[in-house]
Short mmCIF file of C-alpha atoms in Angstrom, two decimals:
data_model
loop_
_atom_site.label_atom_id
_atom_site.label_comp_id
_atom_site.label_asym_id
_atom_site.label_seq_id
_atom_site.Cartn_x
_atom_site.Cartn_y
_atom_site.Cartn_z
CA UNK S 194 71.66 83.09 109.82
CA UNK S 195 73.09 84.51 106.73
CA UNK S 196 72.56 88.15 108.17
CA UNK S 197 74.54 87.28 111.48
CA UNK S 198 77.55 85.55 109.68
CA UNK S 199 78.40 89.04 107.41
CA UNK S 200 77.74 91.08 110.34
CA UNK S 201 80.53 89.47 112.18
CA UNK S 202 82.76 89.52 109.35
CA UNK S 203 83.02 92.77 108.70
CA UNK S 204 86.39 94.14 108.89
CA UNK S 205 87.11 95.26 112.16
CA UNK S 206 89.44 98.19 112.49
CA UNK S 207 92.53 97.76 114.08
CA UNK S 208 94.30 99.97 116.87
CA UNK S 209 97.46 100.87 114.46
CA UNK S 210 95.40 102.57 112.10
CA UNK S 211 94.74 105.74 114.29
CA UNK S 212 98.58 105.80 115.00
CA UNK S 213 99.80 106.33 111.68
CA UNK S 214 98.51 109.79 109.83
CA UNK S 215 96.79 109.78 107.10
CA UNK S 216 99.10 112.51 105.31
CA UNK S 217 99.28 110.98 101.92
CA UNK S 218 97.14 112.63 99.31
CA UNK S 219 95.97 111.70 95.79
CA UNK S 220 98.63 113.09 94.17
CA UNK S 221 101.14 111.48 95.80
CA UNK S 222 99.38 107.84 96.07
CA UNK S 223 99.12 108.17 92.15
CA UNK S 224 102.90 108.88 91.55
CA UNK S 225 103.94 106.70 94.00
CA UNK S 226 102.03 103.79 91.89
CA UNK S 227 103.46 105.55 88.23
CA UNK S 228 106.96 105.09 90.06
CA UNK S 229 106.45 101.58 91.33
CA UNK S 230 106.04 100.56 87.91
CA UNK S 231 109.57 101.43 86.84
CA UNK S 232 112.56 100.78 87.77
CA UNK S 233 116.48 100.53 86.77
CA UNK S 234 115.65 97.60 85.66
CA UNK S 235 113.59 99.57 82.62
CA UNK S 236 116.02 101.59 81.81
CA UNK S 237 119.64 99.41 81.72
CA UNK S 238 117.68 95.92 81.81
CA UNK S 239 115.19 95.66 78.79
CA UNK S 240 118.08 94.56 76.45
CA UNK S 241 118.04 91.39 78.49
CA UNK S 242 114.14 90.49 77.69
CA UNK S 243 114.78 92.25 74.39
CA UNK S 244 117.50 90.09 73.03
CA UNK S 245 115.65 86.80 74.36
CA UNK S 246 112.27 87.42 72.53
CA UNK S 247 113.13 90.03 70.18
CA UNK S 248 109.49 91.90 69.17
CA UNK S 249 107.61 89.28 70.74
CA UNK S 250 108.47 90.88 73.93
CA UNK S 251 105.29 93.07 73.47
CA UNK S 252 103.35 89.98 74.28
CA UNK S 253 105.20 88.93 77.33
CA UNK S 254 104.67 92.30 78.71
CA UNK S 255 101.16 92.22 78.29
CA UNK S 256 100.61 88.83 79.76
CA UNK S 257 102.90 89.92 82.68
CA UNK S 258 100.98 92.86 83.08
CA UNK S 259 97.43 91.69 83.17
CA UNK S 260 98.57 88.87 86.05
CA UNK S 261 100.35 91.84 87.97
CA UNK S 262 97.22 94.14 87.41
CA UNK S 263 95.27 91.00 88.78
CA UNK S 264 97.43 90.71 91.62
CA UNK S 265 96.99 94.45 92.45
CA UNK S 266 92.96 94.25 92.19
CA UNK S 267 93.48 91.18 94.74
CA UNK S 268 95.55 93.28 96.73
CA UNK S 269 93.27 96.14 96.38
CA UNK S 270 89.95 94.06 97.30
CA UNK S 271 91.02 93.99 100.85
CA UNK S 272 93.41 97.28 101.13
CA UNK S 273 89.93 99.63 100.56
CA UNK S 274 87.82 96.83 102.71
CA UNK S 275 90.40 97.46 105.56
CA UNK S 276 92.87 100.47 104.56
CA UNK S 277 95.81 99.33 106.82
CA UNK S 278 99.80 99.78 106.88
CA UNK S 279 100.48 96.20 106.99
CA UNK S 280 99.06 95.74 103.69
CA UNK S 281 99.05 91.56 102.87
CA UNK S 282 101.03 90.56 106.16
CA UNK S 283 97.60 91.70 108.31
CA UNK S 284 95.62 90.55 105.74
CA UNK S 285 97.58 86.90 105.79
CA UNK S 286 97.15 86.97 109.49
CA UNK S 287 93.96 87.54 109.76
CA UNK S 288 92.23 85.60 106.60
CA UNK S 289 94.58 82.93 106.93
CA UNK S 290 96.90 82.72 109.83
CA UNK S 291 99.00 83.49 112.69
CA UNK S 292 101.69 81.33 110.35
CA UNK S 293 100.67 83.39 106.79
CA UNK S 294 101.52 86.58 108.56
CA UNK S 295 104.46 86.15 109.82
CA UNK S 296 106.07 84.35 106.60
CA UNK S 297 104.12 87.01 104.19
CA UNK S 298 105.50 90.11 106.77
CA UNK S 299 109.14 88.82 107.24
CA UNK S 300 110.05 87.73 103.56
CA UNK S 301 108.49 91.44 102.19
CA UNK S 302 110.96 93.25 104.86
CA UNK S 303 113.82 90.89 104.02
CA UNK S 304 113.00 91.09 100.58
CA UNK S 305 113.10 94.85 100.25
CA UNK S 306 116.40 95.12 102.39
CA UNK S 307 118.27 93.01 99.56
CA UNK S 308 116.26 95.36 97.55
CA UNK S 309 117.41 98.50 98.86
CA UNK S 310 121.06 97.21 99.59
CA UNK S 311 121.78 96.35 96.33
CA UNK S 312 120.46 99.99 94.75
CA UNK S 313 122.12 101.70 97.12
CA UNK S 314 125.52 99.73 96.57
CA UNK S 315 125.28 100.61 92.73
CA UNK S 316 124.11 104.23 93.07
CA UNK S 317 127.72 104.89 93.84
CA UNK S 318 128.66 103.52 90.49
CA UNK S 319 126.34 106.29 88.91
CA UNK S 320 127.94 108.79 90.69
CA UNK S 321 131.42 108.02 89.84
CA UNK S 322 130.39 108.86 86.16
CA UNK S 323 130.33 112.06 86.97
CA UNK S 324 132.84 112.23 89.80
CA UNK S 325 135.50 108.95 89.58
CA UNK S 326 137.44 109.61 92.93
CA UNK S 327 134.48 109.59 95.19
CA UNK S 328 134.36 106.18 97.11
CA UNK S 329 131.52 103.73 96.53
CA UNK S 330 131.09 103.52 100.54
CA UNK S 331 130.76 107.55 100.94
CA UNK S 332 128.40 107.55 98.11
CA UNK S 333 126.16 104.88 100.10
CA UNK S 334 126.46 106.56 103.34
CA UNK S 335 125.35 109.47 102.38
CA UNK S 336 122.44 108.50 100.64
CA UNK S 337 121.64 105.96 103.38
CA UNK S 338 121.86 109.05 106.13
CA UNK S 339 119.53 111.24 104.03
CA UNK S 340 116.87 108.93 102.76
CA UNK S 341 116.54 107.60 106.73
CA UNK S 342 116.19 111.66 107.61
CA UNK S 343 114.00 111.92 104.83
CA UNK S 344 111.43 108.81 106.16
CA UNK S 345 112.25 110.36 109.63
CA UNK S 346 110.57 113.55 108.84
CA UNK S 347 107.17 112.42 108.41
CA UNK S 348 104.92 110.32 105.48
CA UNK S 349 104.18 113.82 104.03
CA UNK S 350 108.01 113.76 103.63
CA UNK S 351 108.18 110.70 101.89
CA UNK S 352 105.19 111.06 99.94
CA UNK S 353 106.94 114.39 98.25
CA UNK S 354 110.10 112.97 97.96
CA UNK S 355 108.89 109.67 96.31
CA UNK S 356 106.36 112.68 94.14
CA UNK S 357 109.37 114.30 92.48
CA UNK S 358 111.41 111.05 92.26
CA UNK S 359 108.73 109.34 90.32
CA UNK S 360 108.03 112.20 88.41
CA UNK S 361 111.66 112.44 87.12
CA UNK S 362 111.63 108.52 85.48
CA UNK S 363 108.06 109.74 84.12
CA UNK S 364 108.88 112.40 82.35
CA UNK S 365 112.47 110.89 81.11
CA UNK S 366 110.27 107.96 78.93
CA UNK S 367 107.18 110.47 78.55
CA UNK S 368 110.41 112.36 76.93
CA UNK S 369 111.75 109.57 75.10
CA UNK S 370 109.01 108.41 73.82
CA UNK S 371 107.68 111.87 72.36
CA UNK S 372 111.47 111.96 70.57
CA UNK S 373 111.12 109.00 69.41
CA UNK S 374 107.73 109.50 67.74
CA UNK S 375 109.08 112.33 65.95
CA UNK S 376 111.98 110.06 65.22
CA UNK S 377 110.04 107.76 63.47
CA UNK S 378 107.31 110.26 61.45
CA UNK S 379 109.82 112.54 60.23
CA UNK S 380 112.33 109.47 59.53
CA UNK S 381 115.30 110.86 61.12
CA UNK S 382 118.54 108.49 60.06
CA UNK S 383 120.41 108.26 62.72
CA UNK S 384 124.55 108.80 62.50
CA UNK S 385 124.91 105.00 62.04
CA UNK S 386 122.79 104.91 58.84
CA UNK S 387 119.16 103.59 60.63
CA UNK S 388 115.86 105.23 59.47
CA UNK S 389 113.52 104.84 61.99
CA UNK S 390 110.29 102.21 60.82
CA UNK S 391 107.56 100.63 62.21
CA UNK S 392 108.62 97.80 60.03
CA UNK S 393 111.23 97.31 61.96
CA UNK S 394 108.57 95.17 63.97
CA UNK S 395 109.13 92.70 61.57
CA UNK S 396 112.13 93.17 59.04
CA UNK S 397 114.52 91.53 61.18
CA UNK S 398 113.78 87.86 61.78
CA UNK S 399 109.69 88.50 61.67
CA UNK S 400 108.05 89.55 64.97
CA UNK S 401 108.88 86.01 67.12
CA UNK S 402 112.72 86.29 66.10
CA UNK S 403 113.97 84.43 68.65
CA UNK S 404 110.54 82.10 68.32
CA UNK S 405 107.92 81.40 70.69
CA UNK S 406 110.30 80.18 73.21
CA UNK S 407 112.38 83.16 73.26
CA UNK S 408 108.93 84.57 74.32
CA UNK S 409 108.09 82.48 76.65
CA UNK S 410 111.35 82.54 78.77
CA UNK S 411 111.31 86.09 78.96
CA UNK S 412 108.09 85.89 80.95
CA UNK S 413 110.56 85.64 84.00
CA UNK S 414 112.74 89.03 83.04
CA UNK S 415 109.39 90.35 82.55
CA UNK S 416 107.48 89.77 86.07
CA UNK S 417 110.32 90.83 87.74
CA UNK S 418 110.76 94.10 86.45
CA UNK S 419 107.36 94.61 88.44
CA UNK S 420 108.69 94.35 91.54
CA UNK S 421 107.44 96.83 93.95
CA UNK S 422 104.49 97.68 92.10
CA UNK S 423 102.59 96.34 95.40
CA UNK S 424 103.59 99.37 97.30
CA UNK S 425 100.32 100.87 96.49
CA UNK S 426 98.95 98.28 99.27
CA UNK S 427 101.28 99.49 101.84
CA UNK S 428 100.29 103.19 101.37
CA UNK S 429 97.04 102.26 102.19
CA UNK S 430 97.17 102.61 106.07
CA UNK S 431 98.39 106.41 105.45
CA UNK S 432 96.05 107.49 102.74
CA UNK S 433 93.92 110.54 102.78
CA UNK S 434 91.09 108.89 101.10
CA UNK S 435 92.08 105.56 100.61
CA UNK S 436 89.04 104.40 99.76
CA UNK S 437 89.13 106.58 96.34
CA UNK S 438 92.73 106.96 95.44
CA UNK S 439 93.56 103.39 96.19
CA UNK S 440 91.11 102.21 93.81
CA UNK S 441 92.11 104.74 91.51
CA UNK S 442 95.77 103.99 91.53
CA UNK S 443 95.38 100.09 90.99
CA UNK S 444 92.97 100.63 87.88
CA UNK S 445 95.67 102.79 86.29
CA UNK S 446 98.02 100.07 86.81
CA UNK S 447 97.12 98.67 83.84
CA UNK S 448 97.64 101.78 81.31
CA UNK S 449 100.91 102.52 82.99
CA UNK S 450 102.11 99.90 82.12
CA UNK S 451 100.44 99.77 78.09
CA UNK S 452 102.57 103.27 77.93
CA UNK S 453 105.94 103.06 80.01
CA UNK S 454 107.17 99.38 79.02
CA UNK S 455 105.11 98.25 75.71
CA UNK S 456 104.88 101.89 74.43
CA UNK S 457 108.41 102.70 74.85
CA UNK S 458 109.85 99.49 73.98
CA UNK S 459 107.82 99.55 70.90
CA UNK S 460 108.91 102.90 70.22
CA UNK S 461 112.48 101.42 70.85
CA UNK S 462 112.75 98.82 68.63
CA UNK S 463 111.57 101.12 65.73
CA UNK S 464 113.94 103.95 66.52
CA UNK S 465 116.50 100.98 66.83
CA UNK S 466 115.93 97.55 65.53
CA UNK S 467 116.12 94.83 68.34
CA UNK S 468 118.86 93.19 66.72
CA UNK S 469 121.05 96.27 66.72
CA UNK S 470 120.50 96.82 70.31
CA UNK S 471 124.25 95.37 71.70
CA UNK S 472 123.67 95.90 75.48
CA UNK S 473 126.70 98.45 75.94
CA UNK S 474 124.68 101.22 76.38
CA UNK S 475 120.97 101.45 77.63
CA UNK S 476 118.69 101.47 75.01
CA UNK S 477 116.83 104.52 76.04
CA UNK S 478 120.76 106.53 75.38
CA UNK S 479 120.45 105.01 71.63
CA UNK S 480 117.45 106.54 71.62
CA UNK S 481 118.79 110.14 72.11
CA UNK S 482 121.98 108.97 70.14
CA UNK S 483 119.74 108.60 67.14
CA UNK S 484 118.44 112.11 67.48
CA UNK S 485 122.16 113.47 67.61
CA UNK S 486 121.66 114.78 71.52
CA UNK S 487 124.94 113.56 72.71
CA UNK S 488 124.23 114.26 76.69
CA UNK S 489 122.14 111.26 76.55
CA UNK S 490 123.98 109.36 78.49
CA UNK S 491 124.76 112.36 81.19
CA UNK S 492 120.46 112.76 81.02
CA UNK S 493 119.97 109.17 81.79
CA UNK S 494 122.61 108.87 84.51
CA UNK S 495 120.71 110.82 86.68
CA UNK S 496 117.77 109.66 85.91
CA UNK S 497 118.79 106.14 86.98
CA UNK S 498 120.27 107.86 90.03
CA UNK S 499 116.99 109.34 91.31
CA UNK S 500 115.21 105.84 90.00
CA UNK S 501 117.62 103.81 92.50
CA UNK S 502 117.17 106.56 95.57
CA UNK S 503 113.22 105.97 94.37
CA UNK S 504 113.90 102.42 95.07
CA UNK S 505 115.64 102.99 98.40
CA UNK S 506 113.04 105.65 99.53
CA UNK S 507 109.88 103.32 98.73
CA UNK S 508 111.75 100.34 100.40
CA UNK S 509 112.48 102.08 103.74
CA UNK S 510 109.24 103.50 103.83
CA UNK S 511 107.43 100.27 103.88
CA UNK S 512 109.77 98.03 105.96
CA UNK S 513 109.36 100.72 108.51
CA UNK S 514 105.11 100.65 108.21
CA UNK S 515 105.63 96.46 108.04
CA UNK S 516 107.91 96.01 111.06
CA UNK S 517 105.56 98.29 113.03
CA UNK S 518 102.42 95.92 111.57
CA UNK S 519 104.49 92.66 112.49
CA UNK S 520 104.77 94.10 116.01
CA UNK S 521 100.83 94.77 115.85
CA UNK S 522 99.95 91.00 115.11
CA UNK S 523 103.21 89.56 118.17
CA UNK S 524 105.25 88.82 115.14
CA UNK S 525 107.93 91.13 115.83
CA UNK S 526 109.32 93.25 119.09
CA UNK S 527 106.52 95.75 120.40
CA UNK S 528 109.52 98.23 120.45
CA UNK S 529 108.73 98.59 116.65
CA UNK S 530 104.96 100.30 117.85
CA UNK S 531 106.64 103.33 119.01
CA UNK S 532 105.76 106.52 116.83
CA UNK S 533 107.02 109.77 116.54
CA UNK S 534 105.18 113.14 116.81
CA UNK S 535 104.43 112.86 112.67
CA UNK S 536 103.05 109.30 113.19
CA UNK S 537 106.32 107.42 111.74
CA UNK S 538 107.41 104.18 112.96
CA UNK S 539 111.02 105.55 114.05
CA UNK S 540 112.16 102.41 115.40
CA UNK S 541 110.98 100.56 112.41
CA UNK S 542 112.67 102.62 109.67
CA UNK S 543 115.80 103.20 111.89
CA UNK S 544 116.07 99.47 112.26
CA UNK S 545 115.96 98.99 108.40
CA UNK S 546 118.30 101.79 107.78
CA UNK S 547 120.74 100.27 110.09
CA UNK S 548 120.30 96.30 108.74
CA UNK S 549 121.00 98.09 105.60
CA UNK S 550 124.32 99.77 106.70
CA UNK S 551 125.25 95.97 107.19
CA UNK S 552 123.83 94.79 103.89
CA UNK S 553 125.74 97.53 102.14
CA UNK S 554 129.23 96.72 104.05
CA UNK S 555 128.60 92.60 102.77
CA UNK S 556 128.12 93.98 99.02
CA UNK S 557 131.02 96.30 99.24
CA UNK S 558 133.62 93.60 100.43
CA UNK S 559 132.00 90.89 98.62
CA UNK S 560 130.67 92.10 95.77
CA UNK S 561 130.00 89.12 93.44
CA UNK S 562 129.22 86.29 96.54
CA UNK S 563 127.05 88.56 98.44
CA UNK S 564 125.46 90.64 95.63
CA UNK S 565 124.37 87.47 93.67
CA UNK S 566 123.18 84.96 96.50
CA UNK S 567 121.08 87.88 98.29
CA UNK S 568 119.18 89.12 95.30
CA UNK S 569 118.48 85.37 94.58
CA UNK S 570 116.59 85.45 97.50
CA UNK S 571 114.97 89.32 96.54
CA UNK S 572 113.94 87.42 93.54
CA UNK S 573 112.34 84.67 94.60
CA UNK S 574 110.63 86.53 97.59
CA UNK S 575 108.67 88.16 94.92
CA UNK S 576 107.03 85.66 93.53
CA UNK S 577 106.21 84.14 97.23
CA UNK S 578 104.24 87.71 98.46
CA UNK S 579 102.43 87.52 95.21
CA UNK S 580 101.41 84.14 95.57
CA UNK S 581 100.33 84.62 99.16
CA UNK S 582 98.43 87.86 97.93
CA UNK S 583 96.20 85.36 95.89
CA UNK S 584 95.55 82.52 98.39
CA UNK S 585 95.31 85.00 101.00
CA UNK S 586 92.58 87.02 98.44
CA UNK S 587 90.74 83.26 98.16
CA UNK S 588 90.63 82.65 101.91
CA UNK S 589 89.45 86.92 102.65
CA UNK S 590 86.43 85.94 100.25
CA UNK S 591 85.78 82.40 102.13
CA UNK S 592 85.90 84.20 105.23
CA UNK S 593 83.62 87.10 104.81
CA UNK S 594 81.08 84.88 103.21
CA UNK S 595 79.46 85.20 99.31
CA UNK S 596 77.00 88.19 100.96
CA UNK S 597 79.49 90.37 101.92
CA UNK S 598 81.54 89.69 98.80
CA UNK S 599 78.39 91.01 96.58
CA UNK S 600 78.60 93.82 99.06
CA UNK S 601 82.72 95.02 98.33
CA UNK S 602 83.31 98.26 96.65
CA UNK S 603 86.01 97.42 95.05
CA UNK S 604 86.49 93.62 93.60
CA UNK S 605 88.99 91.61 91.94
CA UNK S 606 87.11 90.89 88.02
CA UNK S 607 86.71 87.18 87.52
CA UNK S 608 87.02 86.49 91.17
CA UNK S 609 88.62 82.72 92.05
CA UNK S 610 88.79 82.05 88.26
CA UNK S 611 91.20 84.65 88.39
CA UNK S 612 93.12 84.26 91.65
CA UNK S 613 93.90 80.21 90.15
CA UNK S 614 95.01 82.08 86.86
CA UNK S 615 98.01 84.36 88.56
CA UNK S 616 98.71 81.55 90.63
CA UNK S 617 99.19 79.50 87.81
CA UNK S 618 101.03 82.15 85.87
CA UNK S 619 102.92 82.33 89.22
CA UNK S 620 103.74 78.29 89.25
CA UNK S 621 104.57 78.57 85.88
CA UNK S 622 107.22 81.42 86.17
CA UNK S 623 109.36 79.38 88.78
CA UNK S 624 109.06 76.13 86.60
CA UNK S 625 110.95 78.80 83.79
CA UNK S 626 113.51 79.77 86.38
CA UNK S 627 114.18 76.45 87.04
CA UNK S 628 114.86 75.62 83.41
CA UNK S 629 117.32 78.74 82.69
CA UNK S 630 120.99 77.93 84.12
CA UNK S 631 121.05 81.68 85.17
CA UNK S 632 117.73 81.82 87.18
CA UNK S 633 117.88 78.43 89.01
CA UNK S 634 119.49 79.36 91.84
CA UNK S 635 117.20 81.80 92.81
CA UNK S 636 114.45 78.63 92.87
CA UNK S 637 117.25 77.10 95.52
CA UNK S 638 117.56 80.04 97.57
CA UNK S 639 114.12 80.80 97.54
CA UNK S 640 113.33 77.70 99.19
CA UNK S 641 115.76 77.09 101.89
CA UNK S 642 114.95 80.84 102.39
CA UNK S 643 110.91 79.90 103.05
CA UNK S 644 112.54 77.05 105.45
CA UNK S 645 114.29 79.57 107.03
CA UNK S 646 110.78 81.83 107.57
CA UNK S 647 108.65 78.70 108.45
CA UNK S 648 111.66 77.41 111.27
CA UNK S 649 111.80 80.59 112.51
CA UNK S 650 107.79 80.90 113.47
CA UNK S 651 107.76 77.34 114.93
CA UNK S 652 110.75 78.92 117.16
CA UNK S 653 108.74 82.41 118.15
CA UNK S 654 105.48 80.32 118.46
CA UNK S 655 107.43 77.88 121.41
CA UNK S 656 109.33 80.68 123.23
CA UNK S 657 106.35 82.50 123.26
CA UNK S 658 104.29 79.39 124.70
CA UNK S 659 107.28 79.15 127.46
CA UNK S 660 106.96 83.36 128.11
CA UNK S 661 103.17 82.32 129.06
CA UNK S 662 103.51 79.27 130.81
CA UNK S 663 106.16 81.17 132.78
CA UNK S 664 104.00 83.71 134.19
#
């Protein structure tokens, strides 16, 4: 009996998988996972969690990180069981439901074009650093029109692309943090009297400064700075080997994010004491200001630049691949199964690119209403495809039976004990958003916005009843 039931749960593969090409190698599945992990929101936004838990933000990271690394084995569980571009909307869809897939599908696409709107929006701001009488709108258009020929070109394209993108943020904190050792062992005062000192921990208000609150609330800063770590899921259904690099990628998760975000902001905050740390400059450019390089802020300019075209790149990459799985599962139009001669979904990723043009007219003529209620939603939808990762993870495990399970090559450690945990952790991070003035909107949003997915099903499920009934 028992030998029947995990013979017909194996994963069965599924007719989009031959479409796509499997063009991505090792190389560029591991960058593209270093590069998920960091964002602008590293470099400009860390004062933010910094001047709400002080030191203590060490701990927050590391809590954050170990329930996104848990999330990622989840995600990983079933992305080697059944490598697929659709990532968790096929998995929802076909561990949990025809409901699950949609809503999971929908909100990551939506999600990722407030994503991608709002970097490519600012990325004119960056530009007009360097060049002031350049309009915002140009700035955006091009970008837009290159990063859509780009995805265009093929997922060898974008995987080299997204390589050298990834690689630049790397090497800027590999960089900083490298200066800022040296910073701190051959105590290097910087112009405005600071000698670099590990004590520095502790010498200004003791390590919980702002107390175990400040901690606490910072938890929220924290997991979203991780957004669009799960791309590594997505890449999946284009992998050369997926069932080594995935793996690979998702286990490294976990040092990345020891080195980019506690490493350098440890490294920060003895270079530059927490406290001192105003928020008019990024702290990585008081980093170089303390070593006397004064094209730090030129350096990090275009850094942040290529970090926001990262963003953009990633996020029209994978609304292309989950438009084109939507379509697979009747979720979407079957226009968005059409490939090109590379194996690209070209309707897909022209489709985003062109919802985008919209989303990027909205920002530019309505800057504060539209910037601020659409990446309420962005923010929210995070936390609803990781919590759908984990129930979706529970219900993979309940469907494929406790043989099979013993039989994966590639597990989530702790099993259910640690799915409840992120969701908990996941529960517990939109209780703190609802307590911070700043952050509670997003909780409103957020749920007229899963209204909004859930109507909209019920509405494709009966006009697709009537299409039948019809014939």
């Amino acid at each position: 009996m028992n030998t029947t039931k995990t013979q017909t749960t194996v994963a069965d593969p599924t007719p989009h998988v031959t479409g796509l090409h499997r063009d991505l190698r090792n190389r560029h599945i591991q960058m593209i996972a270093l590069g998920g992990a960091i964002g602008t929101g590293l470099f400009y936004g860390s004062h933010s969690s910094l001047s709400l838990a002080g030191p203590a933000i060490l701990l927050t990271y590391l809590v954050g990180g170990l329930t996104i690394y848990l999330v990622m084995r989840a995600l990983g569980e079933m992305s080697v069981d059944s490598p697929v571009a659709g990532a968790f909307s096929y998995y929802a869809y076909k561990n949990w439901s025809d409901r699950a897939g949609f809503v999971s599908g929908w909100n990551y696409w939506f999600n990722y074009i407030f994503v991608a709107m709002a970097e490519l929006s600012v990325v004119g701001v960056y530009i007009n650093y360097w060049f002031p009488s350049v309009p915002h709108w140009l700035t955006a258009a091009f970008f837009l029109v290159f990063i859509t020929g780009v995805n265009l070109m093929g997922v060898r394209a974008f995987g080299e692309f997204e390589f050298w993108f990834a690689a630049i943020k790397v090497f800027a904190i590999i960089g900083m943090i490298v200066l800022g050792l040296w910073l701190i062992i051959f105590q290097v005062t910087s112009p405005n009297g600071v000698t670099p000192s590990v004590s520095h921990l502790v010498d200004h208000g003791g390590f919980f400064a702002q107390g175990a609150k400040g901690a606490v609330l910072a938890f929220v800063v924290v997991m979203f700075s991780f957004g669009g770590i799960e791309l590594i899921g997505i890449t999946a259904g284009e992998a050369e080997h997926p069932e080594k690099s995935i793996p690979h990628a998702i286990n490294s998760v976990i040092w990345r994010i020891l080195l980019f975000y506690i490493g350098a902001l440890a490294i920060i905050m003895c270079v530059v004491p927490w406290d001192f740390i105003d928020g008019n400059s990024s702290p990585f450019v008081q980093i170089f200001d303390s070593a006397g390089i004064k094209i730090a802020a030129h350096i990090l300019n275009f850094v942040v630049i290529t970090a926001a075209l990262s963003v953009y790149n990633s996020g029209l990459y994978s609304n292309g691949r989950m438009l084109y799985a939507l379509a697979e599962q009747g979720n979407a139009p079957k226009a968005f199964l059409r490939l090109s001669k590379r194996g690209t979904p070209v309707i897909g990723v022209i489709a985003s690119s062109a919802i985008t043009v919209i989303a990027v007219v909205i920002v530019l003529c309505f800057p504060d209403f539209a910037f601020n209620y659409l990446m309420s939603v962005a923010l929210m939808a995070g936390l609803i495809n990781w919590t759908m990762v984990m129930i979706t993870q529970i219900k993979f495990r309940k469907r494929i039976g406790a043989q099979r399970a013993k039989e994966l090559s590639f597990k989530l450690p702790g099993g259910i004990i640690s799915s409840i945990f992120v969701l908990l952790m996941m529960a517990a991070c939109t209780i703190l958003m609802l307590v911070q003035e700043s952050y509670r909107m997003s909780v409103a949003i957020g749920t007229i916005w899963l209204a909004v997915l859930l109507i909209a099903y019920e509405i494709k499920k009966r006009s697709s009843k009537k299409i039948v009934a019809h014939n």
